[in-house]
Tab-separated table of C-alpha atoms in Angstrom:
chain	number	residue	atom	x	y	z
H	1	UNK	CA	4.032	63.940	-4.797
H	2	UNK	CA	1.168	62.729	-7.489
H	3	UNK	CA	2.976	60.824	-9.490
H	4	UNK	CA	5.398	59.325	-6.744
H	5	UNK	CA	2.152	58.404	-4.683
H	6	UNK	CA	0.330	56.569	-8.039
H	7	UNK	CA	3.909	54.990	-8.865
H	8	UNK	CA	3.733	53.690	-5.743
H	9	UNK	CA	0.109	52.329	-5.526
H	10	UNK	CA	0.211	50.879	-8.533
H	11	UNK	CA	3.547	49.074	-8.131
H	12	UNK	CA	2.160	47.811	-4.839
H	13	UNK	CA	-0.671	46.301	-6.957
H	14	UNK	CA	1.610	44.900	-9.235
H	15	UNK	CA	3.677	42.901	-6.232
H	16	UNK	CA	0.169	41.692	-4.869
H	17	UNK	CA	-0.852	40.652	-8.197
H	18	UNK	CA	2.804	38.996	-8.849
H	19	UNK	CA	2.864	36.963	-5.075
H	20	UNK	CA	-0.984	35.689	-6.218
H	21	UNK	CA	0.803	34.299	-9.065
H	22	UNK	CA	3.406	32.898	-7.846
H	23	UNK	CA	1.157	31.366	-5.054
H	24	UNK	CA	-0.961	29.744	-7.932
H	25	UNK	CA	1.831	28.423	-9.620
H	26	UNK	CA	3.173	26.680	-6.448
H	27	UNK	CA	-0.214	25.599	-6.351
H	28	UNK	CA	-0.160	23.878	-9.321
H	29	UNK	CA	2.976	22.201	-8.896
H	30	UNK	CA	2.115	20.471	-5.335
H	31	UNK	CA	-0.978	18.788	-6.876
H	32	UNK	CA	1.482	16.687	-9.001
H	33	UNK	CA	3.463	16.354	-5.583
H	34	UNK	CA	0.495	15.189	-3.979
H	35	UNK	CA	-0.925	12.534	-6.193
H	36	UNK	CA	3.437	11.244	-6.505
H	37	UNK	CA	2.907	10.950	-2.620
H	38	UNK	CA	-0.506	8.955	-3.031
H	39	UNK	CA	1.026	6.564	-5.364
H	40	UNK	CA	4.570	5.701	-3.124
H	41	UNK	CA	2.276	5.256	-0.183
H	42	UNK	CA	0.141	3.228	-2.464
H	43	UNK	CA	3.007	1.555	-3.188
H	44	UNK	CA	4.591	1.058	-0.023
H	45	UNK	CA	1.133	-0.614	1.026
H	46	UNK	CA	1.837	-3.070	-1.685
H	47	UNK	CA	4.765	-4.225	-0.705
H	48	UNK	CA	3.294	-4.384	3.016
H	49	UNK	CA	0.868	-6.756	2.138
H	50	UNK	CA	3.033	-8.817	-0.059
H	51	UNK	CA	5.531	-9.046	2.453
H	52	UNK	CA	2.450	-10.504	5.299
H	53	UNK	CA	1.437	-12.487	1.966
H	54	UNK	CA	4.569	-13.945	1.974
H	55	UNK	CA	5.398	-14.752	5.698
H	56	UNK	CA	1.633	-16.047	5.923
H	57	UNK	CA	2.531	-18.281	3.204
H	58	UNK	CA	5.959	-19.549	5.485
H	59	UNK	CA	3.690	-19.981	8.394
H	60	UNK	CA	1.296	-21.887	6.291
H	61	UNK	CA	4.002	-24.530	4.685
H	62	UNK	CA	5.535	-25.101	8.311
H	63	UNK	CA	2.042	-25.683	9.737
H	64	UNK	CA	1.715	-28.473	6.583
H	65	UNK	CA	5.069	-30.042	7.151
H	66	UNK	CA	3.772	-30.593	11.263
H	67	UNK	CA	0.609	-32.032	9.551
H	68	UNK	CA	2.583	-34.649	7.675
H	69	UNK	CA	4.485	-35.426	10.483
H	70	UNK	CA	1.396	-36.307	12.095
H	71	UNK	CA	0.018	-38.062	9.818
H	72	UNK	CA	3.074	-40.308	9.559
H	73	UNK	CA	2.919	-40.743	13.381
H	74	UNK	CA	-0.551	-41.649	13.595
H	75	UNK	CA	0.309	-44.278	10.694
H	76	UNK	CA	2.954	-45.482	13.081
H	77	UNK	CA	0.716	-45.803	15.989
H	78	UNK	CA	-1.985	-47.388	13.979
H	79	UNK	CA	0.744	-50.537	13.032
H	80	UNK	CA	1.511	-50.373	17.098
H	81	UNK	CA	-2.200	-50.262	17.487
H	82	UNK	CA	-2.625	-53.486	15.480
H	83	UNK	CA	0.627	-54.938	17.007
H	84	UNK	CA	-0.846	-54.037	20.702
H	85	UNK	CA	-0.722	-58.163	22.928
H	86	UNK	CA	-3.149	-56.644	25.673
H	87	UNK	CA	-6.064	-54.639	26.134
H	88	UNK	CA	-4.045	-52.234	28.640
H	89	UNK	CA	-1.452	-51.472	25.345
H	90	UNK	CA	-4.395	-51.235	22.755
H	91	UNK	CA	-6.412	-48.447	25.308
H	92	UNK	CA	-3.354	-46.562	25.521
H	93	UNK	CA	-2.274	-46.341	21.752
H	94	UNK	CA	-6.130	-45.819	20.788
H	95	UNK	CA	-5.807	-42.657	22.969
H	96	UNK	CA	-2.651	-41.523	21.751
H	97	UNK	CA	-4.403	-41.611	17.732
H	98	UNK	CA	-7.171	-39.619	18.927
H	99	UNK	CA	-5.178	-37.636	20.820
H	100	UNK	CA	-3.498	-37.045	17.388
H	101	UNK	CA	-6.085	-36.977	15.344
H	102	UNK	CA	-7.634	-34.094	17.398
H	103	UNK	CA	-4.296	-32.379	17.194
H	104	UNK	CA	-4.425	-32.865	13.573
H	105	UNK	CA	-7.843	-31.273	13.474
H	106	UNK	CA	-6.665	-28.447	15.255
H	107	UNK	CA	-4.119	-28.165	12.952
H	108	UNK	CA	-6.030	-28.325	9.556
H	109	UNK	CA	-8.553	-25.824	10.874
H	110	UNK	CA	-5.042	-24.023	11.234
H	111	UNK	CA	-4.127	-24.414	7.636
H	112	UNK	CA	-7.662	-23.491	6.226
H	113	UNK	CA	-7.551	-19.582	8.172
H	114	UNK	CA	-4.291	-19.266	6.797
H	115	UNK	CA	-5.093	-20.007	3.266
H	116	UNK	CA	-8.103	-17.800	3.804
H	117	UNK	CA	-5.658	-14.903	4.850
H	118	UNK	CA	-3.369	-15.707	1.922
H	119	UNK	CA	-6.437	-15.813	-0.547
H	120	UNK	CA	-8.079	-12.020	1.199
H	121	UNK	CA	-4.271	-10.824	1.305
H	122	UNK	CA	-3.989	-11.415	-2.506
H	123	UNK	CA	-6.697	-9.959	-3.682
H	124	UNK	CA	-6.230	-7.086	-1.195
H	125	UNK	CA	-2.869	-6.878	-2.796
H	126	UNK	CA	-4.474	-6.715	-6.149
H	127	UNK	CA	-6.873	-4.195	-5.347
H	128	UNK	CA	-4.136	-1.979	-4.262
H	129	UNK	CA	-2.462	-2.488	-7.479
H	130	UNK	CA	-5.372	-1.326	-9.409
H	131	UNK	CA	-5.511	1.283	-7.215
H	132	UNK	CA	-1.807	2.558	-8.215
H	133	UNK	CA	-2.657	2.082	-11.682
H	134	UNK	CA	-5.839	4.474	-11.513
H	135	UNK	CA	-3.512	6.651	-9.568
H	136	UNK	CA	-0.809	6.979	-12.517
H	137	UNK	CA	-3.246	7.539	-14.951
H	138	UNK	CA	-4.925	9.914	-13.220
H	139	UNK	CA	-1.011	11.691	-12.166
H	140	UNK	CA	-0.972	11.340	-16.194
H	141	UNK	CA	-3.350	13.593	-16.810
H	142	UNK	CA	-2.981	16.198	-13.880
H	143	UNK	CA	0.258	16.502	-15.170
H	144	UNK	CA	-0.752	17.652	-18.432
H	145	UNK	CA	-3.241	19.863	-17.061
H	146	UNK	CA	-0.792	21.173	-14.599
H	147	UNK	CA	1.858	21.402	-17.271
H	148	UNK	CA	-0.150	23.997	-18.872
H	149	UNK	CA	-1.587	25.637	-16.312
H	150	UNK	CA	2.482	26.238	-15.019
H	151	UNK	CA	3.473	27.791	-18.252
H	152	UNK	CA	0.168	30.321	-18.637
H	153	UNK	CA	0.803	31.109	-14.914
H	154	UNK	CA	4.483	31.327	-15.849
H	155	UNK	CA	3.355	33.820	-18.943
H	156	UNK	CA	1.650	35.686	-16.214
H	157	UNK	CA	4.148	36.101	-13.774
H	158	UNK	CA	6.697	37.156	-16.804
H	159	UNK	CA	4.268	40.063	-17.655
H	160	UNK	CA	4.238	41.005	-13.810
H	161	UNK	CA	7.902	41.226	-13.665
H	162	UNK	CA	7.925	42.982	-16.870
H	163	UNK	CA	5.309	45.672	-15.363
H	164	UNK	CA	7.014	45.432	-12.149
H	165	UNK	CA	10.531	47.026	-13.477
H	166	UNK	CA	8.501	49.389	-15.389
H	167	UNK	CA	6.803	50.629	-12.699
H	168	UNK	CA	10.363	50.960	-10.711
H	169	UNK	CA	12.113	52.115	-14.050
């Protein structure tokens, strides 16, 4: 019973030693899995904000075609202003431009947020791209690292196996 009891303990020893392995090597390989994940979310965030980027920037070119437009209108009401016969016509087109005006105002204050958000969205957008960059590099090198790591860990769990059907053999 010696020698059947010692088999057994020591092939025992050997499994523990072989799942601690393998656990390492799994280890190893969801690092690289880990940093890929960073990077598509990374990436997925850029094309987030260069999608708002974008649809700001539609916003912002409608909002300067309703500028022009009111521009041109208060031109037109400026002719009518100097075209006005009576007082009564003159108080009511000078109220309409300012009325205007203050609606172009409005409207230019508008414009200036937007190309604000455009201007923080791009450079938000940029920083995220340096950010993915970093990230590759960085998945560059843990793949190397990990790379080797995998194949000692690999050599390892070879010689386990190798003392494992020993042990049973």
């Amino acid at each position: 019973m010696g020698p059947i009891l010692s088999s057994l303990v020591n092939l025992q020893a050997i499994e523990t030693e072989l799942r601690k392995t393998q656990q390492r090597l799994k280890q190893a390989q969801q690092v690289v899995l880990r940093q890929e994940i960073q990077i598509k979310h990374l990436q997925e965030a850029s094309v987030a904000k260069k999608e708002e980027t974008k649809l700001t920037r539609i916003h912002h070119d409608k909002l300067e075609l309703e500028l022009k437009t009111r521009e041109e209108s208060i031109a037109k009401l400026r002719v009518a202003l100097n075209n006005a016969r009576t007082n009564k016509d003159y108080s009511a087109v000078l109220t309409q431009i300012n009325t205007r005006k203050a609606d172009k105002s409005k409207l230019e204050d508008q414009i200036l947020t937007l190309l604000s958000q455009i201007d923080a969205d791009q450079a938000a957008r940029k920083e995220i791209e340096d950010n993915i960059e970093k990230e590759r590099v960085k998945l560059a090198e843990t793949r190397q690292i990990s790379q080797t790591k995998q194949q000692e860990i690999q050599t390892d769990v070879d010689k386990l196996f190798d003392q494992r059907k020993e042990a049973v053999g």
